[in-house]
Coordinates of C-alpha atoms and ligand atoms in Angstrom, one line a residue:
X7 CA -17.3 -5.1 -8.2
X8 CA -17.1 -8.8 -8.2
X9 CA -13.7 -10.9 -8.5
X10 CA -13.7 -14.3 -10.0
X11 CA -13.1 -16.8 -7.1
X12 CA -11.5 -19.9 -7.2
X13 CA -13.4 -23.4 -6.0
X14 CA -12.0 -26.4 -5.1
X15 CA -12.9 -28.2 -8.7
X16 CA -10.7 -25.3 -10.1
X17 CA -7.8 -26.1 -8.6
X18 CA -7.8 -29.5 -7.2
X19 CA -4.5 -31.5 -8.4
X20 CA -3.9 -28.7 -10.5
X21 CA -0.5 -27.0 -11.1
X22 CA -1.1 -23.3 -9.8
X23 CA 1.0 -20.2 -10.3
X24 CA 0.2 -17.5 -7.2
X25 CA 1.1 -14.1 -7.8
X26 CA 2.2 -13.0 -4.4
X27 CA 3.1 -9.4 -2.9
X28 CA 6.4 -10.7 -1.4
X29 CA 8.1 -7.2 -1.9
X30 CA 9.5 -7.3 1.8
X31 CA 12.3 -5.0 3.1
X32 CA 15.5 -6.6 3.5
X33 CA 18.2 -6.3 5.9
X34 CA 21.8 -7.7 6.0
X35 CA 20.8 -10.7 3.7
X36 CA 17.5 -11.4 5.7
X37 CA 14.0 -10.0 5.9
X38 CA 13.4 -7.2 7.9
X39 CA 9.6 -7.2 8.5
X40 CA 7.6 -10.5 7.4
X41 CA 4.1 -8.7 7.4
X42 CA 3.5 -9.2 3.6
X43 CA 4.5 -12.7 4.0
X44 CA 2.4 -13.3 6.6
X45 CA -0.6 -11.8 4.6
X46 CA 0.2 -14.5 1.7
X47 CA -0.2 -17.1 3.9
X48 CA -3.9 -17.8 3.9
X49 CA -4.4 -18.0 0.1
X50 CA -1.3 -20.4 0.1
X51 CA -2.9 -22.4 2.8
X52 CA -6.3 -22.7 1.1
X53 CA -5.1 -23.7 -2.3
X54 CA -3.0 -26.5 -0.5
X55 CA -6.2 -27.6 1.2
X56 CA -7.9 -27.7 -1.8
X57 CA -5.3 -30.0 -3.3
X58 CA -3.3 -27.5 -5.6
X59 CA 0.3 -27.8 -6.5
X60 CA 1.6 -24.6 -5.7
X61 CA 4.4 -22.2 -7.3
X62 CA 4.7 -18.7 -5.9
X63 CA 5.9 -15.8 -7.6
X64 CA 6.9 -12.2 -6.4
X65 CA 8.9 -9.1 -7.5
X66 CA 11.2 -7.7 -4.8
X67 CA 12.7 -4.4 -4.8
X68 CA 13.5 -2.5 -8.2
X69 CA 16.6 -4.6 -10.0
X70 CA 15.7 -2.9 -13.4
X71 CA 15.3 -5.9 -15.5
X72 CA 18.8 -7.9 -14.7
X73 CA 19.7 -10.4 -11.7
X74 CA 20.6 -8.6 -8.5
X75 CA 22.5 -11.0 -6.0
X76 CA 20.8 -9.1 -3.2
X77 CA 17.4 -9.1 -4.3
X78 CA 17.1 -12.7 -4.6
X79 CA 13.9 -14.6 -3.3
X80 CA 16.0 -17.0 -1.4
X81 CA 15.9 -15.6 1.9
X82 CA 12.1 -14.9 1.3
X83 CA 12.0 -18.6 0.9
X84 CA 13.3 -19.0 4.0
X85 CA 10.8 -17.0 6.0
X86 CA 7.8 -18.4 3.8
X87 CA 8.8 -21.8 5.2
X88 CA 9.3 -20.8 8.8
X89 CA 5.9 -19.3 8.7
X90 CA 3.8 -22.0 7.0
X91 CA 5.7 -24.6 9.0
X92 CA 4.8 -22.5 12.4
X93 CA 1.0 -22.3 10.7
X94 CA 0.7 -26.3 10.8
X95 CA 0.0 -26.1 7.4
X96 CA 0.9 -29.5 6.3
X97 CA 3.5 -27.7 3.9
X98 CA 7.0 -28.8 5.1
X99 CA 9.3 -27.2 2.4
X100 CA 9.7 -24.2 0.6
X101 CA 11.9 -24.9 -2.2
X102 CA 13.7 -21.6 -4.1
X103 CA 14.0 -21.7 -7.6
X104 CA 16.5 -19.6 -9.2
X105 CA 14.5 -18.3 -12.2
X106 CA 11.2 -17.7 -12.7
X107 CA 10.8 -18.9 -16.2
X108 CA 12.6 -21.8 -18.3
X109 CA 13.9 -25.2 -17.9
X110 CA 14.7 -24.6 -14.0
X111 CA 11.1 -23.9 -13.5
X112 CA 9.9 -26.8 -15.6
X113 CA 12.3 -29.4 -13.7
X114 CA 11.4 -28.1 -10.0
X115 CA 7.5 -28.4 -11.2
X116 CA 7.8 -32.0 -12.4
X117 CA 10.0 -33.0 -9.4
X118 CA 7.5 -31.3 -6.8
X119 CA 5.8 -33.2 -4.2
X120 CA 2.1 -32.0 -3.0
X121 CA 3.6 -30.9 0.5
X122 CA 6.1 -28.7 -0.9
X123 CA 5.9 -25.2 -2.3
X124 CA 8.2 -23.5 -4.9
X125 CA 9.0 -20.0 -4.6
X126 CA 10.6 -18.9 -8.2
X127 CA 13.0 -15.9 -8.7
X128 CA 12.2 -12.0 -8.5
X129 CA 10.1 -11.5 -11.6
X130 CA 11.8 -8.1 -12.1
X131 CA 15.2 -10.0 -12.9
X132 CA 13.6 -9.8 -16.3
X133 CA 13.0 -6.7 -18.6
X134 CA 9.4 -8.3 -19.9
X135 CA 8.0 -8.1 -16.0
X136 CA 7.3 -4.4 -16.0
X137 CA 6.9 -4.0 -19.7
X138 CA 4.1 -6.6 -19.6
X139 CA 5.8 -8.4 -22.5
X140 CA 3.8 -10.8 -24.1
X141 CA 6.8 -13.5 -24.8
X142 CA 7.3 -13.3 -21.1
X143 CA 4.0 -13.4 -19.7
X144 CA 3.8 -16.7 -21.9
X145 CA 6.6 -18.2 -20.6
X146 CA 5.9 -17.7 -17.0
X147 CA 2.4 -19.2 -17.6
X148 CA 3.9 -22.1 -19.6
X149 CA 4.4 -24.8 -16.9
X150 CA 1.1 -24.0 -15.3
X151 CA -2.9 -25.0 -15.4
X152 CA -4.2 -22.1 -13.3
X153 CA -3.4 -18.5 -12.1
X154 CA -4.2 -16.8 -9.0
X155 CA -3.4 -13.2 -8.3
X156 CA -3.3 -12.6 -4.5
X157 CA -0.7 -9.4 -4.9
X158 CA -3.4 -6.4 -4.0
X159 CA -0.1 -4.3 -3.7
X160 CA 0.7 -4.7 -7.0
X161 CA -2.5 -4.2 -8.6
X162 CA -2.2 -0.8 -10.1
X163 CA 0.7 -2.1 -12.2
X164 CA 0.0 -3.9 -15.5
X165 CA 2.8 -5.9 -15.6
X166 CA 3.7 -9.4 -16.8
X167 CA 2.9 -11.4 -13.8
X168 CA -0.2 -9.3 -12.9
X169 CA -2.0 -8.9 -16.4
X170 CA 0.0 -10.3 -19.3
X171 CA -0.3 -13.9 -17.5
X172 CA -3.9 -14.0 -17.4
X173 CA -4.4 -14.1 -21.3
X174 CA -2.7 -17.7 -21.1
X175 CA -4.5 -19.2 -18.0
X176 CA -7.9 -19.5 -16.1
X177 CA -7.8 -16.8 -13.4
X178 CA -8.6 -15.9 -10.2
X179 CA -8.5 -13.8 -7.0
X180 CA -6.7 -14.9 -4.1
X181 CA -7.8 -14.7 -0.4
X182 CA -6.0 -11.4 0.3
X183 CA -7.3 -9.7 -2.9
X184 CA -10.8 -10.6 -2.0
X185 CA -10.2 -9.4 1.5
X186 CA -8.9 -5.9 0.2
X187 CA -11.1 -5.3 -2.5
X188 CA -14.1 -6.3 -0.2
X189 CA -12.9 -4.0 2.5
X190 CA -11.9 -1.0 0.5
X191 CA -15.2 -1.3 -2.0
X192 CA -17.3 -0.3 1.6
X193 CA -15.5 2.9 1.0
X194 CA -16.0 3.3 -2.4
X195 CA -19.3 1.8 -2.7
X196 CA -21.9 4.2 -0.8
X197 CA -19.6 5.0 2.1
X198 CA -21.7 5.7 5.3
X199 CA -21.6 9.5 6.2
X200 CA -20.2 11.5 7.0
X201 CA -17.1 10.4 5.1
X202 CA -13.9 12.0 6.5
X203 CA -10.4 11.3 4.9
X204 CA -7.2 12.1 6.9
X205 CA -4.3 12.6 4.2
X206 CA -0.6 13.3 5.2
X207 CA 2.7 11.9 4.3
X208 CA 5.5 13.4 2.3
X209 CA 5.0 13.6 -1.5
X210 CA 1.8 15.7 -2.6
X211 CA 2.4 14.6 -5.9
X212 CA 1.5 11.1 -5.1
X213 CA -1.5 12.2 -3.6
X214 CA -3.0 14.6 -6.0
X215 CA -5.3 12.3 -7.9
X216 CA -6.6 11.0 -4.9
X217 CA -7.1 14.3 -3.6
X218 CA -8.6 15.4 -6.6
X219 CA -10.9 12.5 -6.7
X220 CA -12.3 12.6 -3.1
X221 CA -13.8 16.0 -4.2
X222 CA -17.4 15.1 -4.5
X223 CA -17.2 11.6 -2.7
X224 CA -15.8 12.3 0.8
X225 CA -17.6 15.0 3.1
X226 CA -14.2 16.4 4.6
X227 CA -10.6 15.9 3.7
X228 CA -8.2 16.9 6.5
X229 CA -4.8 17.8 5.7
X230 CA -1.6 16.9 7.2
X231 CA 2.0 15.8 6.8
X232 CA 4.1 17.5 4.5
X233 CA 1.2 18.0 1.9
X234 CA 0.3 21.1 4.2
X235 CA 2.8 23.2 2.7
X236 CA 2.6 22.8 -1.0
X237 CA -1.0 23.7 -0.4
X238 CA -0.1 26.5 2.1
X239 CA 2.1 27.8 -1.0
X240 CA -0.9 27.8 -3.3
X241 CA -2.7 29.8 -1.1
X242 CA -0.1 32.5 -0.9
X243 CA 1.4 32.0 2.4
X244 CA 5.1 31.4 3.2
X245 CA 6.2 28.3 5.0
X246 CA 9.9 28.8 5.7
X247 CA 12.0 26.0 5.3
X248 CA 9.1 23.4 5.2
X249 CA 9.0 20.6 2.5
X250 CA 7.5 22.0 -0.6
X251 CA 6.9 20.5 -4.1
X252 CA 7.0 23.6 -6.1
X253 CA 6.0 22.2 -9.1
X254 CA 2.8 21.1 -8.0
X255 CA 1.5 24.5 -6.6
X256 CA -0.5 25.5 -9.5
X257 CA -2.1 21.6 -9.4
X258 CA -2.9 22.5 -5.5
X259 CA -4.3 25.7 -6.5
X260 CA -7.0 24.2 -9.0
X261 CA -7.8 21.6 -6.1
X262 CA -8.4 24.0 -3.7
X263 CA -10.6 25.9 -6.2
X264 CA -12.3 22.8 -7.1
X265 CA -13.1 22.1 -3.3
X266 CA -14.5 25.8 -2.6
X267 CA -17.0 24.9 -5.1
X268 CA -18.2 21.7 -4.0
X269 CA -19.9 20.5 -0.8
X270 CA -16.8 18.7 0.2
X271 CA -14.7 20.5 2.7
X272 CA -10.9 20.7 2.4
X273 CA -9.4 21.3 5.9
X274 CA -6.1 22.6 6.1
X275 CA -4.3 22.6 9.8
X276 CA -4.6 26.1 11.8
X277 CA -1.4 25.7 13.5
X278 CA 1.7 23.4 13.3
X279 CA 4.7 22.5 15.0
X280 CA 7.9 23.9 13.5
X281 CA 11.6 23.2 14.4
X282 CA 14.7 24.4 13.2
X283 CA 16.1 21.0 12.8
X284 CA 14.5 17.5 12.5
X285 CA 17.2 15.2 13.6
X286 CA 18.7 17.8 16.6
X287 CA 15.9 20.3 17.4
X288 CA 17.1 23.2 19.3
X289 CA 13.9 25.1 19.0
X290 CA 10.3 23.6 18.9
X291 CA 7.5 25.9 18.7
X292 CA 3.2 26.0 17.8
X293 CA 2.9 28.7 15.0
X294 CA -0.4 29.3 13.0
X295 CA 0.0 28.1 9.3
X296 CA 0.4 31.9 8.2
X297 CA 3.0 32.8 10.6
X298 CA 5.9 30.4 10.0
X299 CA 9.2 32.3 10.2
X300 CA 12.0 32.0 7.5
X301 CA 14.2 29.8 9.2
X302 CA 11.5 27.2 10.6
X303 CA 10.1 24.4 8.8
X304 CA 6.7 22.5 9.9
X305 CA 7.0 18.8 10.9
X306 CA 3.7 18.3 12.3
X307 CA 0.1 19.4 12.9
X308 CA -0.3 21.8 15.8
X309 CA -2.0 21.8 19.3
X310 CA -5.5 23.3 18.2
X311 CA -5.3 21.4 14.9
X312 CA -4.8 18.1 17.0
X313 CA -8.0 18.9 18.6
X314 CA -9.9 19.9 15.6
X315 CA -9.1 16.9 13.6
X316 CA -10.5 14.9 16.6
X317 CA -13.7 16.7 16.2
X318 CA -13.9 16.0 12.9
X319 CA -13.4 12.5 13.2
X320 CA -15.6 12.0 16.2
X321 CA -19.1 11.9 14.1
X322 CA -17.4 10.1 11.1
X323 CA -19.1 7.1 9.9
X324 CA -16.6 6.1 7.6
X325 CA -13.0 6.9 7.8
X326 CA -10.0 6.7 5.5
X327 CA -6.6 7.5 6.3
X328 CA -3.3 7.4 4.3
X329 CA 0.2 9.4 5.4
X330 CA 1.3 10.7 9.0
X331 CA 0.5 13.6 10.3
X332 CA 4.1 14.7 10.9
X333 CA 7.8 13.5 10.7
X334 CA 6.6 10.4 13.3
X335 CA 9.6 8.6 13.2
X336 CA 11.0 11.3 15.6
X337 CA 9.8 12.3 19.0
X338 CA 7.8 14.6 19.6
X339 CA 6.7 15.0 16.0
X340 CA 4.5 11.9 16.4
X341 CA 2.1 14.0 18.4
X342 CA -0.2 14.7 15.5
X343 CA -0.1 11.1 14.4
X344 CA -1.0 9.9 17.7
X345 CA -3.7 12.3 18.0
X346 CA -5.6 10.8 15.0
X347 CA -4.9 7.3 15.8
X348 CA -6.6 8.0 19.2
X349 CA -9.2 10.2 17.4
X350 CA -10.2 7.2 15.3
X351 CA -9.9 4.7 18.1
X352 CA -12.4 6.9 19.9
X353 CA -15.0 6.6 17.6
X354 CA -15.4 2.7 17.3
X355 CA -18.7 3.0 15.6
X356 CA -17.0 4.2 12.5
X357 CA -15.8 2.0 9.9
X358 CA -12.1 2.7 9.4
X359 CA -9.3 1.7 6.9
X360 CA -5.8 2.7 7.1
X361 CA -3.6 2.5 3.9
X362 CA 0.2 3.4 3.1
X363 CA 3.6 1.9 4.1
X364 CA 4.3 4.7 6.6
X365 CA 0.9 5.1 8.0
X366 CA 0.6 1.2 8.4
X367 CA 3.9 1.4 10.2
X368 CA 2.9 4.4 12.4
X369 CA -0.3 2.7 13.3
X370 CA 1.3 -0.6 14.1
X371 CA 4.1 1.2 16.2
X372 CA 2.2 3.4 18.0
X373 CA -0.1 0.2 19.2
X374 CA -3.5 1.4 17.6
X375 CA -3.9 -1.4 14.9
X376 CA -6.6 -3.2 16.9
X377 CA -8.7 0.0 16.8
X378 CA -8.7 0.2 13.0
X379 CA -11.6 -1.8 11.1
X380 CA -9.0 -2.5 8.0
X381 CA -5.4 -2.2 7.7
X382 CA -4.7 -2.1 3.8
X383 CA -1.6 -4.0 2.6
X384 CA -1.3 -1.9 0.0
X385 CA 0.2 1.3 -0.4
X386 CA -0.2 2.9 -3.7
X387 CA -2.8 0.4 -4.8
X388 CA -4.8 1.5 -1.9
X389 CA -4.9 5.0 -3.0
X390 CA -5.7 4.4 -6.4
X391 CA -8.7 2.0 -5.6
X392 CA -10.1 4.5 -2.9
X393 CA -9.5 7.3 -5.5
X394 CA -12.2 5.4 -7.9
X395 CA -9.4 4.4 -10.4
X396 CA -9.5 1.3 -12.3
X397 CA -6.7 -0.9 -11.4
X398 CA -5.3 -3.2 -14.1
X399 CA -4.5 -6.2 -12.1
X400 CA -8.1 -6.2 -10.6
X401 CA -10.0 -5.5 -13.7
X402 CA -8.4 -8.9 -15.5
X403 CA -10.1 -10.8 -12.5
X404 CA -13.3 -9.6 -12.6
X405 CA -16.6 -11.5 -13.3
Ligands
ADP16 P1 2.6 6.8 3.4 O1 3.7 5.6 3.3 O2 1.6 6.2 4.6 O3 1.7 6.6 2.1 P2 4.2 8.6 2.8 O4 5.0 7.8 2.1 O5 3.6 9.7 1.8 O6 3.4 8.0 3.4 O7 4.7 9.8 3.8 C1 5.3 9.4 5.0 C2 6.7 10.1 5.4 O8 6.2 11.5 5.4 C3 7.1 10.0 6.6 O9 8.4 9.1 6.7 C4 7.1 11.0 7.2 O10 8.4 11.3 8.1 C5 7.0 12.3 6.4 N1 6.3 13.4 6.9 C6 5.0 13.6 7.3 N2 5.1 14.8 7.7 C7 6.2 15.7 7.2 C8 6.6 16.9 7.2 N3 6.0 18.1 7.8 N4 8.1 17.4 6.8 C9 8.6 16.2 6.1 N5 8.0 15.0 5.9 C10 7.3 14.5 6.9
MG17 MG1 5.4 5.6 1.8

């Protein structure tokens, strides 16, 4: 897959609209985690070096098509300004513009000096954004000459600011978008074998398409997290009070059948950690998957499974990991997640990618980020990409 990359001539002296993924967590009126803002810097700095006149847009949270005071981009503008200044980028000011279309934007762009960046208001304050409304897309594009999409994390959504706007402007992929697609393509296009996938996390429904698509692509898929229990139910086991998505048990049964007929191996835990209560556990035990008692719930992969997964990862040449192995936010239920992170770190020869909100948080928190080849900024987008699906925001940027 080849994406359109901008050159100096494409952007020099031009008014450029940059779609970034600045959908950051907020806390008491400020930005709680600046990771995504930091990830958007290289593209902005590069465009500035090329002499572009830059406006940035993003969505933030789920305002459902109307202005919500607590989801305004103003605190993000402050963070972006601070990070750009600390970077020594030559950009001194980030000006917050209280809308993303219309007169406010026109005037701000007309008055903009080259060493400032405009940050426009939350695109999702307009209902046309998620509907990919043609008129709204035209309004977004109107003050600009070039569009650069750097929002890999939103590339799986066909919205006005990711897809519609490309019908009105010459459109290119930004630096982060290029880096993500290059890193993830190493997994989708001829991955070195054995290709081992570790899938965990909470919602089996989010990961079913990936699980389905990996059959035939991956050599082994190791299952942890709450997903284990819906799959266990599909095998006819009882799982006590563990988290189960009843309505996906049948789909899980089909997936198990598909794997049994393919060369790919679906590896379920032999044992799990169980407890009576996550917040204040009185009893913690290690149980065989088939022996969970009625009052117990599974909260992590078990002791034997940690060793078994480490062994499965030890000879892997390509590794993709999404979703923690247990309720890692509560010790000691982080042990399975730590074991997988350690196993990946112990195999530095392998090309390893971690994607997904909580998985990345776990890897950072546990201090294993340096041992991973690529940490994806996209959760849903990286799952769909690795699953071999076509992402609408990327499709419109291909050569
Ligand atoms: P990611 O964001 O990496 O894609 P998910 O959002 O799917 O991952 O799931 C992350 C959440 O899954 C974590 O908050 C973790 O506490 C939870 N989780 C993992 N294992 C279990 C389990 N056995 N029971 C309940 N929740 C679990
Ligand atoms: Mg998540």
